[in-house]
Coordinates of C-alpha atoms in Angstrom, one line a residue:
Chain A
X203 CA 104.4 75.1 85.1
X204 CA 102.8 77.3 87.7
X205 CA 100.0 79.8 87.2
X206 CA 99.9 83.2 88.8
X207 CA 98.5 81.9 92.0
X208 CA 101.1 79.1 92.1
X209 CA 103.9 81.8 91.9
X210 CA 102.2 83.7 94.7
X211 CA 101.9 80.5 96.8
X212 CA 105.6 79.7 96.4
X213 CA 106.7 83.3 97.2
X214 CA 104.4 83.2 100.3
X215 CA 106.9 80.6 101.8
X216 CA 109.6 83.3 101.8
X217 CA 107.5 85.5 104.1
X218 CA 108.7 84.9 107.7
X219 CA 107.2 85.6 111.1
X220 CA 107.7 89.2 112.1
X221 CA 108.2 90.5 108.6
X222 CA 107.0 93.9 107.4
X223 CA 106.2 93.3 103.7
X224 CA 105.6 95.6 100.7
X225 CA 103.6 94.0 97.9
X226 CA 103.6 95.4 94.4
X227 CA 100.6 95.4 92.0
X228 CA 99.7 92.2 90.1
X229 CA 101.0 88.7 91.1
X230 CA 102.6 90.2 94.3
X231 CA 99.2 91.3 95.6
X232 CA 98.1 87.6 95.5
X233 CA 100.9 86.6 97.9
X234 CA 98.8 87.9 100.9
X235 CA 96.3 85.2 100.2
X236 CA 98.8 82.4 100.8
X237 CA 100.8 83.6 103.9
X238 CA 100.5 81.1 106.7
X239 CA 98.1 82.2 109.4
X240 CA 100.2 81.0 112.3
X241 CA 102.8 83.8 111.7
X242 CA 102.6 87.5 112.3
X243 CA 103.2 89.7 109.2
X244 CA 102.3 93.3 108.5
X245 CA 101.7 94.5 104.9
X246 CA 102.8 98.1 104.1
X247 CA 101.2 100.1 101.3
X248 CA 103.3 103.0 100.2
X249 CA 100.4 105.5 100.1
X250 CA 100.5 105.4 103.9
X251 CA 99.2 102.3 105.8
X252 CA 100.8 99.6 107.7
X253 CA 98.7 96.6 108.8
X254 CA 96.6 96.3 105.6
X255 CA 93.7 93.9 105.8
X256 CA 91.4 92.4 103.2
X257 CA 89.0 94.2 100.9
X258 CA 85.9 95.6 102.7
X259 CA 82.5 94.0 102.5
X260 CA 80.1 95.8 100.1
X261 CA 78.7 98.9 101.8
X262 CA 81.7 99.3 104.1
X263 CA 84.0 100.9 101.5
X264 CA 85.7 104.1 102.7
X265 CA 87.1 106.6 100.2
X266 CA 89.7 107.6 102.8
X267 CA 91.2 104.0 103.2
X268 CA 92.8 102.7 100.0
X269 CA 95.9 100.8 98.9
X270 CA 98.6 101.9 96.4
X271 CA 96.5 100.4 93.6
X272 CA 93.7 102.9 94.7
X273 CA 91.5 100.0 95.7
X274 CA 89.4 100.2 98.9
X275 CA 90.8 98.2 101.7
X276 CA 90.4 97.5 105.4
X277 CA 93.0 97.7 108.2
X278 CA 93.8 95.1 110.9
X279 CA 94.2 95.6 114.6
X280 CA 97.5 97.4 115.3
X281 CA 97.4 99.2 111.9
X282 CA 98.7 102.8 111.5
X283 CA 98.4 105.6 108.9
X284 CA 101.2 108.0 108.0
X285 CA 102.2 110.5 105.4
X286 CA 104.1 109.7 102.2
X287 CA 107.5 111.0 103.4
X288 CA 107.2 108.7 106.5
X289 CA 106.1 105.8 104.2
X290 CA 109.3 106.2 102.1
X291 CA 111.4 106.6 105.3
X292 CA 110.2 103.0 106.1
X293 CA 111.2 101.9 102.6
X294 CA 114.5 103.8 102.0
X295 CA 115.5 103.4 105.6
X296 CA 115.3 99.6 105.2
X297 CA 112.7 99.1 107.9
X298 CA 110.6 97.0 105.5
X299 CA 111.9 93.4 105.5
X300 CA 110.7 92.2 102.2
X301 CA 109.7 93.7 98.9
X302 CA 107.8 91.7 96.3
X303 CA 107.3 93.2 92.9
X304 CA 106.7 92.4 89.3
X305 CA 109.1 93.0 86.4
X306 CA 109.3 93.2 82.6
X307 CA 113.0 92.2 82.6
X308 CA 115.7 91.2 85.0
X309 CA 119.4 90.9 84.1
X310 CA 121.9 88.4 85.4
X311 CA 123.5 91.1 87.5
X312 CA 120.2 91.9 89.3
X313 CA 119.2 95.0 87.3
X314 CA 115.4 95.3 86.9
X315 CA 113.2 97.0 84.3
X316 CA 109.5 97.4 85.1
X317 CA 108.3 100.9 84.5
X318 CA 108.6 102.0 80.9
X319 CA 108.4 100.7 77.3
X320 CA 109.7 103.4 75.0
X321 CA 107.1 104.4 72.4
X322 CA 104.2 103.3 74.5
X323 CA 102.2 105.3 77.1
X324 CA 104.4 105.8 80.1
X325 CA 102.5 105.7 83.3
X326 CA 105.4 106.3 85.7
X327 CA 107.5 104.5 88.2
X328 CA 105.3 105.2 91.3
X329 CA 107.2 103.9 94.3
X330 CA 109.1 101.2 92.4
X331 CA 112.4 103.1 92.1
X332 CA 112.5 103.9 95.8
X333 CA 111.7 100.3 96.7
X334 CA 114.3 98.6 94.5
X335 CA 117.0 101.2 95.4
X336 CA 116.7 100.5 99.1
X337 CA 115.3 97.1 99.9
X338 CA 117.7 94.5 101.2
X339 CA 115.4 91.7 100.2
X340 CA 113.7 91.9 96.9
X341 CA 111.8 89.1 95.3
X342 CA 110.6 89.4 91.7
X343 CA 107.4 87.6 90.8
X344 CA 106.9 87.2 87.0
X345 CA 106.4 84.9 84.1
X346 CA 109.6 83.4 82.8
X347 CA 108.9 84.6 79.2
X348 CA 106.9 87.4 77.7
X349 CA 103.8 87.1 75.6
X350 CA 105.9 86.7 72.5
X351 CA 107.8 83.8 74.1
X352 CA 111.0 85.7 74.6
X353 CA 113.0 85.3 77.9
X354 CA 112.6 87.9 80.6
X355 CA 115.8 86.7 82.3
X356 CA 118.5 88.5 80.3
X357 CA 122.2 89.1 80.1
X358 CA 121.4 92.9 80.1
X359 CA 118.0 94.6 80.3
X360 CA 116.9 96.2 77.0
X361 CA 114.2 98.4 78.6
X362 CA 114.9 101.5 80.7
X363 CA 116.0 100.5 84.2
X364 CA 114.1 100.9 87.4
X365 CA 117.1 100.0 89.5
X366 CA 120.6 98.5 89.3
X367 CA 122.0 95.3 90.9
X368 CA 119.2 95.0 93.4
X369 CA 117.2 91.8 92.7
X370 CA 118.1 88.9 94.9
X371 CA 115.6 86.2 94.0
X372 CA 113.1 85.5 91.2
X373 CA 110.1 83.2 91.2
X374 CA 108.6 82.5 87.8
X375 CA 106.1 80.1 86.5
X376 CA 109.0 77.8 85.7
X377 CA 111.6 78.2 88.4
X378 CA 113.0 79.8 91.6
X379 CA 116.3 81.5 90.9
X380 CA 118.9 83.4 92.9
X381 CA 120.9 86.2 91.4
X382 CA 124.6 85.6 92.3
X383 CA 127.8 87.2 91.1
X384 CA 127.9 84.8 88.1
X385 CA 124.3 84.9 86.9
X386 CA 120.9 83.2 87.6
X387 CA 121.5 80.3 90.0
X388 CA 118.7 77.7 89.5
X389 CA 117.3 76.7 92.9
X390 CA 114.0 74.9 92.1
X391 CA 112.0 73.7 89.2
X392 CA 108.2 74.1 88.9
X393 CA 106.3 70.9 88.8
X394 CA 106.5 69.3 85.3
X395 CA 109.3 71.6 84.2
X396 CA 112.7 70.2 83.3
X397 CA 116.1 71.9 83.7
X398 CA 116.3 71.8 79.9
X399 CA 113.0 73.7 79.6
X400 CA 114.4 76.4 82.0
X401 CA 117.7 76.5 80.0
X402 CA 115.8 77.2 76.8
X403 CA 113.7 79.9 78.4
X404 CA 116.6 81.8 80.0
X405 CA 118.7 84.1 77.9
X406 CA 121.0 85.2 80.7
X407 CA 123.7 83.0 82.2
X408 CA 122.1 80.1 84.1
X409 CA 124.1 78.4 86.8
X410 CA 123.1 74.7 87.4
X411 CA 124.8 73.2 90.4
X412 CA 123.9 69.5 91.0
X413 CA 120.4 68.1 91.1
X414 CA 117.7 70.7 91.0
X415 CA 114.7 69.8 93.2
X416 CA 111.1 70.3 92.2
X417 CA 109.4 73.0 94.1
X418 CA 107.0 72.1 96.8
X419 CA 103.9 74.2 96.4
Chain B
X194 CA 95.7 132.5 118.3
X195 CA 96.7 133.7 114.9
X196 CA 93.6 133.5 112.7
X197 CA 94.1 131.7 109.4
X198 CA 90.4 131.3 108.6
X199 CA 89.0 132.6 105.3
X200 CA 85.4 132.7 104.4
X201 CA 85.4 130.6 101.2
X202 CA 87.5 129.1 98.4
X203 CA 87.5 132.3 96.4
X204 CA 89.2 134.2 99.3
X205 CA 91.5 131.2 99.9
X206 CA 92.8 131.3 96.3
X207 CA 93.4 135.1 96.1
X208 CA 96.6 135.7 94.3
X209 CA 96.7 132.7 92.0
X210 CA 97.6 133.6 88.4
X211 CA 98.7 132.2 85.1
X212 CA 102.1 130.4 84.9
X213 CA 102.3 129.7 88.6
X214 CA 103.6 126.4 90.1
X215 CA 101.2 124.7 92.5
X216 CA 101.5 121.6 94.8
X217 CA 98.5 119.4 95.3
X218 CA 98.0 116.8 98.1
X219 CA 96.3 113.5 97.4
X220 CA 97.0 109.9 96.2
X221 CA 94.8 108.9 93.3
X222 CA 91.6 110.7 94.1
X223 CA 92.0 110.2 97.9
X224 CA 92.7 113.3 99.9
X225 CA 92.7 115.7 96.9
X226 CA 91.8 119.4 97.5
X227 CA 88.5 119.1 95.5
X228 CA 87.3 122.7 96.3
X229 CA 90.6 124.4 95.3
X230 CA 90.6 122.4 92.1
X231 CA 87.0 123.4 91.3
X232 CA 87.9 127.1 91.9
X233 CA 91.0 126.8 89.6
X234 CA 88.7 125.4 87.0
X235 CA 86.3 128.4 87.4
X236 CA 89.2 130.9 87.3
X237 CA 90.5 129.2 84.2
X238 CA 94.1 130.4 84.7
X239 CA 96.5 128.8 82.3
X240 CA 100.1 127.7 81.9
X241 CA 100.2 126.0 85.3
X242 CA 102.9 123.7 86.6
X243 CA 101.3 121.1 88.9
X244 CA 103.2 119.0 91.4
X245 CA 101.0 116.1 92.4
X246 CA 101.6 112.3 92.8
X247 CA 98.8 111.6 90.2
X248 CA 96.9 113.6 87.5
X249 CA 93.4 112.6 88.4
X250 CA 90.9 110.9 86.0
X251 CA 89.2 112.5 83.0
X252 CA 86.3 114.0 84.8
X253 CA 87.6 114.5 88.3
X254 CA 90.7 115.7 90.2
X255 CA 93.4 117.4 88.2
X256 CA 91.8 115.9 85.1
X257 CA 89.4 118.8 85.3
X258 CA 92.3 121.3 84.8
X259 CA 93.7 119.2 82.0
X260 CA 90.3 119.2 80.2
X261 CA 90.5 123.0 80.0
X262 CA 94.1 122.9 78.9
X263 CA 95.2 124.9 82.0
X264 CA 98.3 122.7 82.7
X265 CA 101.6 123.3 81.0
X266 CA 103.6 120.8 83.0
X267 CA 102.9 117.9 85.4
X268 CA 105.4 116.7 88.0
X269 CA 104.2 113.3 89.2
X270 CA 105.2 109.7 89.9
X271 CA 102.3 107.9 88.3
X272 CA 99.8 109.2 85.7
X273 CA 97.8 106.1 84.8
X274 CA 94.1 106.6 84.4
X275 CA 93.5 109.6 82.3
X276 CA 92.8 109.6 78.5
X277 CA 93.0 113.4 78.1
X278 CA 96.4 113.4 79.9
X279 CA 97.7 110.7 77.6
X280 CA 96.5 112.6 74.5
X281 CA 98.1 115.9 75.6
X282 CA 101.3 114.1 76.6
X283 CA 101.7 112.2 73.3
X284 CA 100.9 115.3 71.2
X285 CA 103.5 117.3 73.1
X286 CA 101.0 119.9 74.5
X287 CA 101.8 118.8 78.0
X288 CA 105.2 118.6 79.5
X289 CA 105.5 115.6 82.0
X290 CA 108.3 115.0 84.5
X291 CA 108.0 111.6 86.1
X292 CA 109.9 111.2 89.4
X293 CA 110.0 108.4 92.0
X294 CA 107.2 108.7 94.6
X295 CA 109.5 108.8 97.6
X296 CA 111.5 111.5 95.9
X297 CA 108.3 113.5 95.3
X298 CA 107.4 113.3 98.9
X299 CA 110.9 114.2 100.1
X300 CA 111.2 117.2 97.7
X301 CA 108.1 118.5 99.3
X302 CA 109.3 117.8 102.8
X303 CA 112.7 119.3 102.1
X304 CA 111.0 122.5 101.0
X305 CA 108.9 122.5 104.2
X306 CA 112.0 121.8 106.4
X307 CA 114.4 124.2 104.8
X308 CA 116.7 121.8 103.0
X309 CA 117.7 122.9 99.5
X310 CA 118.5 119.4 98.4
X311 CA 119.2 115.8 99.6
X312 CA 120.7 112.6 98.4
X313 CA 118.5 109.6 97.7
X314 CA 119.3 106.1 96.3
X315 CA 116.1 106.1 94.2
X316 CA 116.7 106.3 90.5
X317 CA 120.5 105.8 90.6
X318 CA 121.6 104.2 87.4
X319 CA 118.4 105.0 85.6
X320 CA 117.3 107.8 83.3
X321 CA 115.9 109.7 86.4
X322 CA 119.5 110.3 87.5
X323 CA 120.6 111.6 84.0
X324 CA 122.3 115.1 84.3
X325 CA 122.1 115.0 88.1
X326 CA 124.9 115.0 90.6
X327 CA 125.7 111.6 92.1
X328 CA 127.8 110.7 95.1
X329 CA 129.0 107.7 97.0
X330 CA 128.3 107.3 100.7
X331 CA 129.6 104.1 102.5
X332 CA 129.9 102.2 99.2
X333 CA 126.5 103.0 97.9
X334 CA 125.5 105.5 95.2
X335 CA 123.0 108.4 95.6
X336 CA 121.4 111.0 93.5
X337 CA 121.1 114.7 94.5
X338 CA 117.5 115.9 94.3
X339 CA 116.3 119.5 95.0
X340 CA 113.5 120.9 97.1
X341 CA 110.4 122.0 95.2
X342 CA 109.6 125.6 94.8
X343 CA 105.9 126.5 94.4
X344 CA 103.7 129.5 94.8
X345 CA 100.7 127.8 96.4
X346 CA 100.2 124.4 98.1
X347 CA 96.7 123.0 98.1
X348 CA 96.0 120.7 101.0
X349 CA 93.0 118.6 102.0
X350 CA 92.5 117.6 105.7
X351 CA 89.8 116.0 107.7
X352 CA 89.5 118.5 110.6
X353 CA 91.1 121.8 111.2
X354 CA 90.6 125.0 113.3
X355 CA 91.0 128.7 112.7
X356 CA 94.6 128.5 114.0
X357 CA 95.4 126.3 110.9
X358 CA 96.0 123.1 112.9
X359 CA 95.2 120.0 110.9
X360 CA 94.2 116.4 111.4
X361 CA 94.1 114.0 108.5
X362 CA 92.1 110.8 108.1
X363 CA 93.2 107.3 106.9
X364 CA 95.2 107.2 103.7
X365 CA 93.8 110.5 102.6
X366 CA 96.8 111.9 104.6
X367 CA 99.4 110.8 102.0
X368 CA 101.3 113.8 100.6
X369 CA 99.2 116.5 102.3
X370 CA 101.2 116.9 105.5
X371 CA 104.5 116.9 103.5
X372 CA 103.3 119.8 101.3
X373 CA 102.1 122.0 104.2
X374 CA 104.6 124.9 104.4
X375 CA 106.4 123.7 101.3
X376 CA 105.0 126.4 99.1
X377 CA 104.9 130.2 99.6
X378 CA 101.2 130.0 100.6
X379 CA 99.6 126.9 101.9
X380 CA 95.8 126.7 101.5
X381 CA 94.1 124.0 103.5
X382 CA 90.5 122.9 102.9
X383 CA 88.8 120.8 105.6
X384 CA 85.7 118.7 105.9
X385 CA 85.1 120.0 109.5
X386 CA 86.3 123.4 110.7
X387 CA 86.0 123.1 114.5
X388 CA 86.2 125.9 117.1
X389 CA 89.7 126.7 118.4
X390 CA 90.4 124.6 121.5
X391 CA 88.4 121.6 120.4
X392 CA 91.3 119.7 118.8
X393 CA 93.5 118.0 121.3
X394 CA 97.0 119.5 120.8
X395 CA 98.4 115.9 121.3
X396 CA 96.6 114.7 118.2
X397 CA 97.4 117.5 115.8
X398 CA 99.3 116.2 112.7
X399 CA 100.2 119.6 111.2
X400 CA 100.6 122.7 113.4
X401 CA 99.0 125.9 112.1
X402 CA 102.4 127.6 111.5
X403 CA 102.6 125.6 108.2
X404 CA 99.2 126.9 107.0
X405 CA 98.4 130.4 105.8
X406 CA 94.7 130.0 104.9
X407 CA 92.1 127.5 106.0
X408 CA 88.5 127.1 105.0
X409 CA 85.7 124.6 105.2
X410 CA 85.2 123.0 101.8
X411 CA 81.6 123.6 100.5
X412 CA 81.4 120.2 99.0
X413 CA 83.4 117.0 99.1
X414 CA 82.5 114.2 96.6
X415 CA 85.3 111.9 97.8
X416 CA 85.1 109.7 94.8
X417 CA 86.4 106.2 95.0
X418 CA 88.7 105.3 92.1
X419 CA 88.8 101.5 92.4
X420 CA 85.9 100.3 94.5
X421 CA 87.0 96.8 95.5
X422 CA 85.0 94.6 97.9
X423 CA 84.9 90.9 99.0
X424 CA 82.0 88.5 99.4
X425 CA 80.3 88.3 102.7
X426 CA 80.9 84.9 104.2

């Protein structure tokens, strides 16, 4: 079973040289820590920066340079700032190569729910609906089950949707899965996790084709 | 040069009244029109509809208007960190319309650019699209969204001149340029009001034609919402 850093580490292997990448809040943010340093990647933050760097050293924080989580950040050489409409032109116009975001639920046809739990305080969708409606390449980073132990990989989402038929790949603490026409295709198992364990933790249709390799993290 | 300069925030906000719709630049607390908000608090006008990506925190930003119950409706994409907001929303005192962030930016830009509406893929198949016109283009579905209409737009820029030309800094730019010229009257507050001719025309982000009133903000706190640092090696 992977921890959050393990999930981030596995997803980092999906980040290729020359990619512009948008990272969501939570586990996706950790991905930046594990991207190989021999490739060129630029991170986009939807509040208006491309070429995000690490957090600043104490005393060097700038109220005018933050990420979408409102945290103080730095920029790398070659970075640029832009307005929100331009930022979402990058996103909706499919100029961003890879979007990594968290989810509460994903369905076997690629629907995603990650912004609202009815009856609880609703904070809003932020940029998530724009991201999932447009990105060609969306990877969901999440735990396989929720705190109550129920599967987050479902036949149909029970929560209000963020987007429809958009998720292509899911990396959880138990597995790497691809969303295909027929359901969740199991690609890799996390270390120490059996196919049987994954079957038991997946409510939606799980496609198991041949031997499933253990992930290399 | 057409002069847009006004003496102070009081003059800049002349004409605001109860039940108006305002647009506010800013992302979180970064790049918010602090001086205009402080003046709206002082004027204590009520029944406002506020278009802003976020709703501030309890004691800063638009949270200050919420404390005085000046806001009737918020149109935002994310309204996280504000207890008073949550209380008013859950009790039904405050009407909240949550919309995708890119849609918020584009509804402002559409108003600026003279487009009544546009199609976006964001929100298709979700409750955001309920009751809205949808249409297929090249095999993909889109939702029709309309340009904003607002009485005043409150903008914060880094530098400006009396002609109304503006330059923004860092990610404090965010929604500010998109909201310039999107309301009937655009009011820009700047940290530095420089003499006309000092700004390089090649470097101007927003030409003065989109700005009706400009003033130097008396005070900018520029509060950091999530101060995050790393260890020195």
